[in-house]
Short mmCIF file of C-alpha atoms in Angstrom, two decimals:
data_model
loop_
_atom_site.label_atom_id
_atom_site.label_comp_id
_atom_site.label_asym_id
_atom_site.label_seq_id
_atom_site.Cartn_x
_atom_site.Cartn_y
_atom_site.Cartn_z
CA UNK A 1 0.67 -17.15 9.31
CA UNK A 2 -0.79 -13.87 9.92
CA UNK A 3 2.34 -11.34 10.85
CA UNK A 4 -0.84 -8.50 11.77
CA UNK A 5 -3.92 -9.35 13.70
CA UNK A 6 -7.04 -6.96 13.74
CA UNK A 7 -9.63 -7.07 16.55
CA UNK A 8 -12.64 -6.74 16.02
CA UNK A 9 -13.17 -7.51 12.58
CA UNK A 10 -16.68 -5.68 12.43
CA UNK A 11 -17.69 -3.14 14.78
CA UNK A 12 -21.12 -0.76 15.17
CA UNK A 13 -21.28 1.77 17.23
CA UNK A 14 -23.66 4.95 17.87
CA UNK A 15 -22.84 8.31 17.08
CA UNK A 16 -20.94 9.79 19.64
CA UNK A 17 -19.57 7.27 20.56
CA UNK A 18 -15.60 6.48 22.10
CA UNK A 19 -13.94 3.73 19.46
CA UNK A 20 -11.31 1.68 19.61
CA UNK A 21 -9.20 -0.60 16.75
CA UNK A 22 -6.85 -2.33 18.08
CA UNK A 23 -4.01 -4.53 16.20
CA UNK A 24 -1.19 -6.75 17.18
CA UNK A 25 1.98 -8.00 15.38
CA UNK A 26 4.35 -10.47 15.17
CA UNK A 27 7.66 -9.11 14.12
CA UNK A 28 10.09 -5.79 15.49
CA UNK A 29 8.67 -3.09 12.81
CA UNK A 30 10.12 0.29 12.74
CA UNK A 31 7.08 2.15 11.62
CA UNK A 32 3.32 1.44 11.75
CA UNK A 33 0.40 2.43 9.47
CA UNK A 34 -3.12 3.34 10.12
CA UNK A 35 -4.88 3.13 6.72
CA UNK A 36 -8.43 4.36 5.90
CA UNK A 37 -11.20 2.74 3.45
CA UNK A 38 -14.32 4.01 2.49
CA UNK A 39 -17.32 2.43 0.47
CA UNK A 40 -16.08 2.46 -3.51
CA UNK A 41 -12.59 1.75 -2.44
CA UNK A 42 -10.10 4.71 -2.00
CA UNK A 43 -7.34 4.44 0.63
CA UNK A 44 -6.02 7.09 2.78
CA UNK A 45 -3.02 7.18 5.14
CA UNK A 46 -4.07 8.40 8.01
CA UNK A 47 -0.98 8.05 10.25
CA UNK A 48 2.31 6.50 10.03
CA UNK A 49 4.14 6.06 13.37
CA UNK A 50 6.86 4.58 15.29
CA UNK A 51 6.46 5.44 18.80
CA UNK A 52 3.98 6.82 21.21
CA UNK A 53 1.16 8.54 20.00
CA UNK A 54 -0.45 10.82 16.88
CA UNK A 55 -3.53 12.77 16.89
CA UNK A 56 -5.77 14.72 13.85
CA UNK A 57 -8.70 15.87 14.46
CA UNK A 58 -11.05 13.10 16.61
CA UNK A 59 -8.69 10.03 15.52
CA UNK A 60 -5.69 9.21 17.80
CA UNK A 61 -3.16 6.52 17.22
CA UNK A 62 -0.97 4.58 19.71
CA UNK A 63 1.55 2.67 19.50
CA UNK A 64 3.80 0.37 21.87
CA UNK A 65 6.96 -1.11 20.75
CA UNK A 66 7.41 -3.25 23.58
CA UNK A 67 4.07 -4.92 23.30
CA UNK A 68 3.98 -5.27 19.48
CA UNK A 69 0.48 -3.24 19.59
CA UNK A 70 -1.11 -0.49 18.53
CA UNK A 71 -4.72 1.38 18.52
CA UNK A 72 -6.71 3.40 17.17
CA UNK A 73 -8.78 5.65 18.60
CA UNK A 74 -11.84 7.29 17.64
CA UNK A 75 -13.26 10.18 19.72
CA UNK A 76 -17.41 11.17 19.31
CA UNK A 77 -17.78 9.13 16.61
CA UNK A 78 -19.78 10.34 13.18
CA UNK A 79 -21.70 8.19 10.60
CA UNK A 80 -19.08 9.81 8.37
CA UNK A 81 -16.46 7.78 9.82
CA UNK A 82 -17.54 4.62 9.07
CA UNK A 83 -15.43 2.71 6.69
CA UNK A 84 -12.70 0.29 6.56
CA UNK A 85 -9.83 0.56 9.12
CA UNK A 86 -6.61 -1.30 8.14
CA UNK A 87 -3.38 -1.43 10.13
CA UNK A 88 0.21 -2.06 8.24
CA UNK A 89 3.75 -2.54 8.66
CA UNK A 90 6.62 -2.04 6.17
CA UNK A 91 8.45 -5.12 5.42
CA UNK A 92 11.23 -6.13 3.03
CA UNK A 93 9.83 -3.13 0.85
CA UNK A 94 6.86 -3.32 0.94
CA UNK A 95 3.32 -3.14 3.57
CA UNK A 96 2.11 -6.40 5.43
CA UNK A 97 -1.45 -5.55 5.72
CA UNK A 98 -3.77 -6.83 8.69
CA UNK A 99 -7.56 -7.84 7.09
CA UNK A 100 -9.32 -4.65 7.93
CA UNK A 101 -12.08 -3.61 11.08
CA UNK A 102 -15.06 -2.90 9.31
CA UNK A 103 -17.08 0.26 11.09
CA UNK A 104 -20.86 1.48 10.99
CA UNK A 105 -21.93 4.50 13.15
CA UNK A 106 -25.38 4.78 13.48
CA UNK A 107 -26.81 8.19 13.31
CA UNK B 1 -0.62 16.61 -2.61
CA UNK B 2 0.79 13.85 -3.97
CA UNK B 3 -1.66 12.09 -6.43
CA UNK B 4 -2.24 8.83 -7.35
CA UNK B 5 -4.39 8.03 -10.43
CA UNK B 6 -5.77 4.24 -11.63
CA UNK B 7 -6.95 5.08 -15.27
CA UNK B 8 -10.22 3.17 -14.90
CA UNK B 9 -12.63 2.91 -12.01
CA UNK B 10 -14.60 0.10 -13.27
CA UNK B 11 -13.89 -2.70 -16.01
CA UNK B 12 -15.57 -5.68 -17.31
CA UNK B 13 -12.92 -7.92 -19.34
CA UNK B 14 -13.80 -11.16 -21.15
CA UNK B 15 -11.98 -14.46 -20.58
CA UNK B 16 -8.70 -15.02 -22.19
CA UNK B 17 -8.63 -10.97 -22.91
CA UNK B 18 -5.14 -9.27 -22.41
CA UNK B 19 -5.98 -6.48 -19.75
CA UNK B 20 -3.56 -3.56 -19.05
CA UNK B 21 -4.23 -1.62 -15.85
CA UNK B 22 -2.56 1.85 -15.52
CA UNK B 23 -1.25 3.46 -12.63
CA UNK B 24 0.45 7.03 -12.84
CA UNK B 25 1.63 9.16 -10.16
CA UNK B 26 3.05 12.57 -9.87
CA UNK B 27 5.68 13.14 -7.19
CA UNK B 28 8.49 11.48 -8.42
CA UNK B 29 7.73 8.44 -5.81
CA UNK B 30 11.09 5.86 -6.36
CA UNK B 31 8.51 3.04 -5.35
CA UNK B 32 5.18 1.79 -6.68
CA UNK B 33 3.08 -0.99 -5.59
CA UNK B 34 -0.08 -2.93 -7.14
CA UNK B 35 -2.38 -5.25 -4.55
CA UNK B 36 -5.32 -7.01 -4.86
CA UNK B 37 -8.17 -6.67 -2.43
CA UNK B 38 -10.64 -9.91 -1.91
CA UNK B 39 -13.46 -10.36 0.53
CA UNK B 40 -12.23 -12.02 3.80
CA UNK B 41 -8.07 -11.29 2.43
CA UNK B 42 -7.18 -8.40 2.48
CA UNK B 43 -5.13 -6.55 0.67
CA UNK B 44 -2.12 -9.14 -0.76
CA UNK B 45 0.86 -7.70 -2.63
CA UNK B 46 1.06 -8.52 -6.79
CA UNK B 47 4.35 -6.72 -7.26
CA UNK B 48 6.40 -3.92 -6.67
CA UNK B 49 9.14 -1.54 -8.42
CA UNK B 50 11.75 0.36 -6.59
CA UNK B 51 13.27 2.12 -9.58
CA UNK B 52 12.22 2.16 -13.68
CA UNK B 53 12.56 -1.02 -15.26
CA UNK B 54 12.69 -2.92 -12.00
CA UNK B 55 10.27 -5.39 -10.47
CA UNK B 56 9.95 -7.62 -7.98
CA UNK B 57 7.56 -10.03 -7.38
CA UNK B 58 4.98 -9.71 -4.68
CA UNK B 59 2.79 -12.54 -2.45
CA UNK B 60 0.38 -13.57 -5.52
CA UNK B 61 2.17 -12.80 -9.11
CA UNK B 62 1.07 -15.85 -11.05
CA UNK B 63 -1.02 -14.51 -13.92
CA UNK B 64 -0.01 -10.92 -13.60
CA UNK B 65 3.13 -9.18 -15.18
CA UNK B 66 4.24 -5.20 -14.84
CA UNK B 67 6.03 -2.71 -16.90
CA UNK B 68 7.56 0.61 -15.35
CA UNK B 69 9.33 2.48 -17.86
CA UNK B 70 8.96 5.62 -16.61
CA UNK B 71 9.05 6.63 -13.38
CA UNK B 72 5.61 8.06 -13.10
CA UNK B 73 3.77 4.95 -14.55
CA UNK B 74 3.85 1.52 -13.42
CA UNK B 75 1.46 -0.94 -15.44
CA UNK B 76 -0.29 -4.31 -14.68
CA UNK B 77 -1.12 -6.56 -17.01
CA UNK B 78 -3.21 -9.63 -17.15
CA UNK B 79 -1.91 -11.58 -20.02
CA UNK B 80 -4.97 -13.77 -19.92
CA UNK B 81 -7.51 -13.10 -17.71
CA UNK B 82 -9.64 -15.55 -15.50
CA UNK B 83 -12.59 -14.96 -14.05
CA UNK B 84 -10.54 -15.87 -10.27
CA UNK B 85 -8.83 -12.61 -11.19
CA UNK B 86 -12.09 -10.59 -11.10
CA UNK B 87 -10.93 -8.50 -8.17
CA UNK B 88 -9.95 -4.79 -6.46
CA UNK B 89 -6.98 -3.28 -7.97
CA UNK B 90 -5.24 -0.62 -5.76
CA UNK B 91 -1.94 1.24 -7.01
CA UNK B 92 0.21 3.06 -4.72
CA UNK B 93 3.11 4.82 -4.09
CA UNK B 94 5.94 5.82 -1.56
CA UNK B 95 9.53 7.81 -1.75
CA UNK B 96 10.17 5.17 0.18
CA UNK B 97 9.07 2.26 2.89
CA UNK B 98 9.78 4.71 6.41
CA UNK B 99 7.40 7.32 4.69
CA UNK B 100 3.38 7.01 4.08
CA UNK B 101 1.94 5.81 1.36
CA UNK B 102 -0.49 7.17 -1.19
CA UNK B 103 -3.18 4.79 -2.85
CA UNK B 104 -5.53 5.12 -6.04
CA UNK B 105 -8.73 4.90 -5.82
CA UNK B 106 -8.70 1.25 -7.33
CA UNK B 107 -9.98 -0.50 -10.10
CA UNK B 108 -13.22 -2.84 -9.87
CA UNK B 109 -12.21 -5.66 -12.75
CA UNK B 110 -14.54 -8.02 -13.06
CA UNK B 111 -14.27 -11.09 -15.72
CA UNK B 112 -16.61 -13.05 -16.97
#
């Protein structure tokens, strides 16, 4: 049973270009995570959140409670962006990961 | 920043080697995770400490056990490893679950 579902799995886009990451889950959560991974593996947090919406720089997450769904956003897309998007929740402890959206910009 | 460092970036073990992966980090983070990370998985949960000298076990433990006693340093150990174990190993930590986490920048094993 997968508790977080990721859509699309693989995504390319041009540069410049408005993206959007979306993932659903199955369960009430109280916060969300929106986790980034480049090529050779690191992970970065990029937002945790519980409600509404977060922004940094071009990437802007939303969240709806209600729905059991969140996005993320990507505004004028880069080739430097590409990577590895994974949404999470906290759970008994610990993060249930969703599989990953796997993003090329093209230059 | 908080930092999270995974001693080695790459490994090659042999079959039926003990293998000790190391995982420090430097905030004083009460909890610290290991995961593996597999083609078409994700990332699935090996175990987890809340505290020093406790464990629990994660999604996937069989083969694997940890040590954490110190708080900083939280260690996973293949007591035998398989080549199925050949793998992405990502440490992380947290203060706590409702706060972000911080990841290493993994470990490549591969067994052969």
């Amino acid at each position: 049973k997968n508790e977080v579902e990721q859509s699309p799995q693989n995504l390319t886009a041009q540069e410049e270009e408005f993206i959007t990451i979306n993932c659903s889950y199955s369960v009430g959560i109280s916060a969300l995570h929106w986790l980034q991974q480049h090529p050779g593996g690191g992970i970065v947090s990029l937002f945790m959140l519980s409600s509404g919406k977060k922004k940094h720089g071009r990437l802007i997450a939303t969240i709806n409670i209600q729905e059991k769904h969140s996005s993320l956003h990507i505004t004028a897309s880069h080739p430097r962006d590409s990577a590895v998007y994974i949404c999470a929740f906290g759970s008994q402890g610990n993060l249930i990961f969703g599989k990953g959206t796997k993003l090329s910009v093209k230059p | 920043d908080v930092k999270v460092t995974q001693s080695s970036r790459y490994l090659v073990k042999r079959t039926g080697e003990k293998v000790f992966l190391e995982c420090v980090q430097d905030m004083d983070h009460e909890n610290m995770f290991w995961y593996r990370q597999d083609p078409g998985l994700g990332l699935r949960l090996i175990y987890f400490s809340y505290d020093v000298k406790m464990k629990e076990k994660g999604d996937i433990p069989e083969g694997y056990s940890v040590s954490r006693e110190k708080k900083e340093r939280f260690s996973l150990i293949l007591e035998s490893a398989s080549t199925n174990q050949t793998s992405m190993y990502l440490c992380a930590s947290s203060p706590s679950t409702d706060y972000g986490y911080t990841f290493g920048s993994g470990t490549r094993l591969t067994v052969v």
